[in-house]
Coordinates of C-alpha atoms in Angstrom, one line a residue:
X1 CA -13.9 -7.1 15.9
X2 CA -10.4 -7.4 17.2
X3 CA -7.6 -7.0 15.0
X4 CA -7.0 -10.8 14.9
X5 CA -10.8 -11.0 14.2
X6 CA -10.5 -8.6 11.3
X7 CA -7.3 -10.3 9.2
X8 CA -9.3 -13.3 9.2
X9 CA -12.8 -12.2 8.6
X10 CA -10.8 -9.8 5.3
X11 CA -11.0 -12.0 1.8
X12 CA -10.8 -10.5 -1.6
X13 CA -14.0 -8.9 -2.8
X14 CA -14.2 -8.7 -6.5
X15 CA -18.5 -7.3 -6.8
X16 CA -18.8 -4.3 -5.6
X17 CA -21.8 -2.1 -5.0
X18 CA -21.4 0.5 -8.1
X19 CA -24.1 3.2 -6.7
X20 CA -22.4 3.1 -3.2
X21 CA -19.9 6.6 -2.3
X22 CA -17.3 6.5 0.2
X23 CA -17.4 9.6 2.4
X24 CA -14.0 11.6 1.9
X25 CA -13.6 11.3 6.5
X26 CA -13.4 7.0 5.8
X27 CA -11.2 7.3 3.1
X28 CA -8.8 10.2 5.0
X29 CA -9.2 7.4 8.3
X30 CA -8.9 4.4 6.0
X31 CA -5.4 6.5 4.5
X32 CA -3.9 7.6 8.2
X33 CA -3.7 4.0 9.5
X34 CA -1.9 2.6 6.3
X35 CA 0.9 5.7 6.6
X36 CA 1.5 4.1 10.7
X37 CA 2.7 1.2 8.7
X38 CA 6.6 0.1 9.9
X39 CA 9.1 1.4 7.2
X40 CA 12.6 0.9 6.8
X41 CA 14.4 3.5 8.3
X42 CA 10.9 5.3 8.9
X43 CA 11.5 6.2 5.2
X44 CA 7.8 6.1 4.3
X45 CA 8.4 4.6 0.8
X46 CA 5.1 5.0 -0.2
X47 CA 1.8 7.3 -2.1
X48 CA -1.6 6.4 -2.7
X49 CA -2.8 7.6 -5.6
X50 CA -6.8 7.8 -5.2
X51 CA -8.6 6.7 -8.5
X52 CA -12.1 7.9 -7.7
X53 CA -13.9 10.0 -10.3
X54 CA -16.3 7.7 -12.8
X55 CA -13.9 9.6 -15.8
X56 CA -10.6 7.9 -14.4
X57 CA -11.5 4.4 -13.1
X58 CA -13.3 4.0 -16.6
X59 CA -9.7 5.0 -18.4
X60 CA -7.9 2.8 -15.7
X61 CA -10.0 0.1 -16.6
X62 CA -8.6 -1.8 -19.6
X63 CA -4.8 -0.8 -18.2
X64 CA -6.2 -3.5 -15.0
X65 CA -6.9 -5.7 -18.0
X66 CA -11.1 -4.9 -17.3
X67 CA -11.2 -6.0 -13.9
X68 CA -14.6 -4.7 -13.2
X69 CA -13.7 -3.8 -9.6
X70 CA -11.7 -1.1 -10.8
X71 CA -14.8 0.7 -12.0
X72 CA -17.0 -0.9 -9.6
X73 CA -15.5 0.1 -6.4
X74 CA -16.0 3.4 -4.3
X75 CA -12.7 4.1 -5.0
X76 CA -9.0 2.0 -6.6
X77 CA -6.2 3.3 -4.8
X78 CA -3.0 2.8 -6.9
X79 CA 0.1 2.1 -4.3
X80 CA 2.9 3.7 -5.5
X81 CA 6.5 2.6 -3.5
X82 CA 8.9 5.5 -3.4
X83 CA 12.3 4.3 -5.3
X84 CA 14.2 7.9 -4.0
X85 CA 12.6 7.8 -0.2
X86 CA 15.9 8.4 1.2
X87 CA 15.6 11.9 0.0
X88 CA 13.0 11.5 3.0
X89 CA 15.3 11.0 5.3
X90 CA 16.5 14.8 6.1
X91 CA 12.7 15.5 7.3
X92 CA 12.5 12.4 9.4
X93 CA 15.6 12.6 11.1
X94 CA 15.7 16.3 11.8
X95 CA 12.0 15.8 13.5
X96 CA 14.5 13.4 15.5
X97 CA 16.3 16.0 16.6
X98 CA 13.7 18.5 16.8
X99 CA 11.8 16.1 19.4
X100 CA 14.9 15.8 21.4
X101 CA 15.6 12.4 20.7
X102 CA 18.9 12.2 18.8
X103 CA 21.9 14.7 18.2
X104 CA 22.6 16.3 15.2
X105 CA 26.0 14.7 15.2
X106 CA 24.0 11.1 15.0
X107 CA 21.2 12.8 12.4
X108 CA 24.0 13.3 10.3
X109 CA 25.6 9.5 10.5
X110 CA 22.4 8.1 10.1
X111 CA 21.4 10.2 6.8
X112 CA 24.9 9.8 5.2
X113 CA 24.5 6.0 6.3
X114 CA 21.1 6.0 4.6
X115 CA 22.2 7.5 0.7
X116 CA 25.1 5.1 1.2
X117 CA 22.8 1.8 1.1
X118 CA 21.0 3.7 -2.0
X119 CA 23.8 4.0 -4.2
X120 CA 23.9 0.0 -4.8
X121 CA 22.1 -0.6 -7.7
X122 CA 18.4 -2.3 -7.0
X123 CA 18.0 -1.0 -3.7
X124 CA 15.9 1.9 -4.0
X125 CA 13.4 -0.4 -6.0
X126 CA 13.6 -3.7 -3.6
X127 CA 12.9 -1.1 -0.7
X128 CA 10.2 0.2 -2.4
X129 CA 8.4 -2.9 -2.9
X130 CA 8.7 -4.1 0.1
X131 CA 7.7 -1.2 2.2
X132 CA 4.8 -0.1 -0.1
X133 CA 3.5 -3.7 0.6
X134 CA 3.6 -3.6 4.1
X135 CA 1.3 -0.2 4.1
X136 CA -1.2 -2.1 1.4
X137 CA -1.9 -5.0 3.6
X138 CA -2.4 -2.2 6.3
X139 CA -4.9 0.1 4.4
X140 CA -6.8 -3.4 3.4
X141 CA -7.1 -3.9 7.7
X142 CA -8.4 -0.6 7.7
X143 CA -10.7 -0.7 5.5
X144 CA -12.4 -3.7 6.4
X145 CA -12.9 -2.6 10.0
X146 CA -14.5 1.0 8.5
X147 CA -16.9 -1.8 6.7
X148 CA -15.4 -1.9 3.6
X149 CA -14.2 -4.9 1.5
X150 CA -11.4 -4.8 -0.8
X151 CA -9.2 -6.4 -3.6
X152 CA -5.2 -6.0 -4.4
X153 CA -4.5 -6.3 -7.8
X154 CA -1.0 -6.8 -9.7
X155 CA -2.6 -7.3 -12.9
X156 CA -2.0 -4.3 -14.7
X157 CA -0.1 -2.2 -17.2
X158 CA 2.4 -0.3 -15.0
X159 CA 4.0 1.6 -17.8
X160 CA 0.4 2.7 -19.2
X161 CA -1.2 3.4 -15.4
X162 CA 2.1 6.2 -15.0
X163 CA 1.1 7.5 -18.3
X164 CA -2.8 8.1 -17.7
X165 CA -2.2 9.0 -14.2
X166 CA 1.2 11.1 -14.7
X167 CA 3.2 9.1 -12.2
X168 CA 6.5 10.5 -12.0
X169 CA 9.6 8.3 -12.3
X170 CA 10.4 8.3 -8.7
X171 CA 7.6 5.9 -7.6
X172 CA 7.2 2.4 -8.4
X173 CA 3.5 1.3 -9.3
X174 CA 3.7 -1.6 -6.7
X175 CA -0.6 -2.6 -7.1
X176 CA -3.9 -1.8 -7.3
X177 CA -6.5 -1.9 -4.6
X178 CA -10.2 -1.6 -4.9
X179 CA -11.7 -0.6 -2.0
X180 CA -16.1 -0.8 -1.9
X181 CA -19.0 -1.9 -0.3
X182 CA -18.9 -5.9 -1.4
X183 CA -22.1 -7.7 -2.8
X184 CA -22.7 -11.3 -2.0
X185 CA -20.0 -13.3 0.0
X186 CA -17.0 -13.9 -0.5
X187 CA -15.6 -17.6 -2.1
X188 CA -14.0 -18.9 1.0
X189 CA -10.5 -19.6 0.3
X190 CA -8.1 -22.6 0.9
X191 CA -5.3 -21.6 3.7
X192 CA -2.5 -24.0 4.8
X193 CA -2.4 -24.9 8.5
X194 CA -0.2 -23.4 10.8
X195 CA 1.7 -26.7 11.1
X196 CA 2.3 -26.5 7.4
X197 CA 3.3 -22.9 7.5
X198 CA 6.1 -23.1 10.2
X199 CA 9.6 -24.2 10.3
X200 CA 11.3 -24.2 13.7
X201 CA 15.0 -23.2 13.4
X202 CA 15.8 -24.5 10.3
X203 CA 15.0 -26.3 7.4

């Protein structure tokens, strides 16, 4: 399918095949093409915490409210944004430089520039949402062309998901998303029209 083909053929998938195991190469493929997602800054602002042994998905369970997909699925990846990713930004900028394609001078201006936005209060979190979504809509993509259906979830307990999975403060749970081999079809949801979706210029 083309990539068009595949955003409209993906729907959320909440029956999954419980016997079925992901091999660890789809997963590593499925995970590569979510981390080419844009980013502000190239910041990266994201980690995917892989839920995949039958022990953890059945404690994660009741903190995603019992959404049986959690248990169900080969595997729940928890999407964590990075509040603190301009601490990523020495790494990033100096493979800039190392690549020959900025100056240290510039490096420099752009990292100071970069803990400068961070200092205003909210930013670090509203970055992190935003960014973390972008490479969950991207993993989904991926998945569904390896064959594989998927679900995001935002109903769960974030404060008892960084408990049971030891999330440090730095990252932001931002959702959940099941990832499996689907059973049955999907319920084929209602989408406005492109007419309805558009605004030229202005309200």
């Amino acid at each position: 399918m083309s990539g068009i083909d595949i955003m409209k053929e993906r729907r959320s998938i909440r029956k999954f095949d419980p016997d079925h195991t992901m091999p660890e190469e789809d997963l590593q493929e499925i995970i590569e093409a979510a981390i080419e997602a844009p980013s502000s800054w190239n910041l990266q602002h994201w980690k995917f915490l892989a839920i995949q042994s039958d022990e953890k998905k059945q404690e994660v369970l009741p903190i995603a409210y019992n959404q049986k997909q959690v248990a169900d699925g080969d595997v729940t990846i928890a999407v964590l944004g990075d509040r603190e990713a301009n601490h990523n930004a020495e790494a990033v900028f100096q493979a800039a430089v190392d690549a020959g394609d900025m100056t240290e001078e510039i490096r420099d201006k752009v990292v100071a520039s970069i803990h400068g936005a961070y200092d205003n209060e909210g930013f670090g979190h509203n970055e992190a949402l935003i960014n973390a979504s972008l490479a969950s809509m991207q993993l989904m993509l991926a998945a569904k062309e390896k064959g594989y259906d998927s679900v995001p979830m935002g109903g769960f307990d974030g404060a008892k998901l960084r408990e049971a999975c030891n999330i440090p403060e730095r990252y932001e749970p931002v959702m959940l998303i099941a990832i499996g081999k689907a059973t049955g079809d999907a319920r084929q949801s209602f989408r406005f029209s492109w007419e309805d979706a558009v605004i030229r210029d202005s309200f």
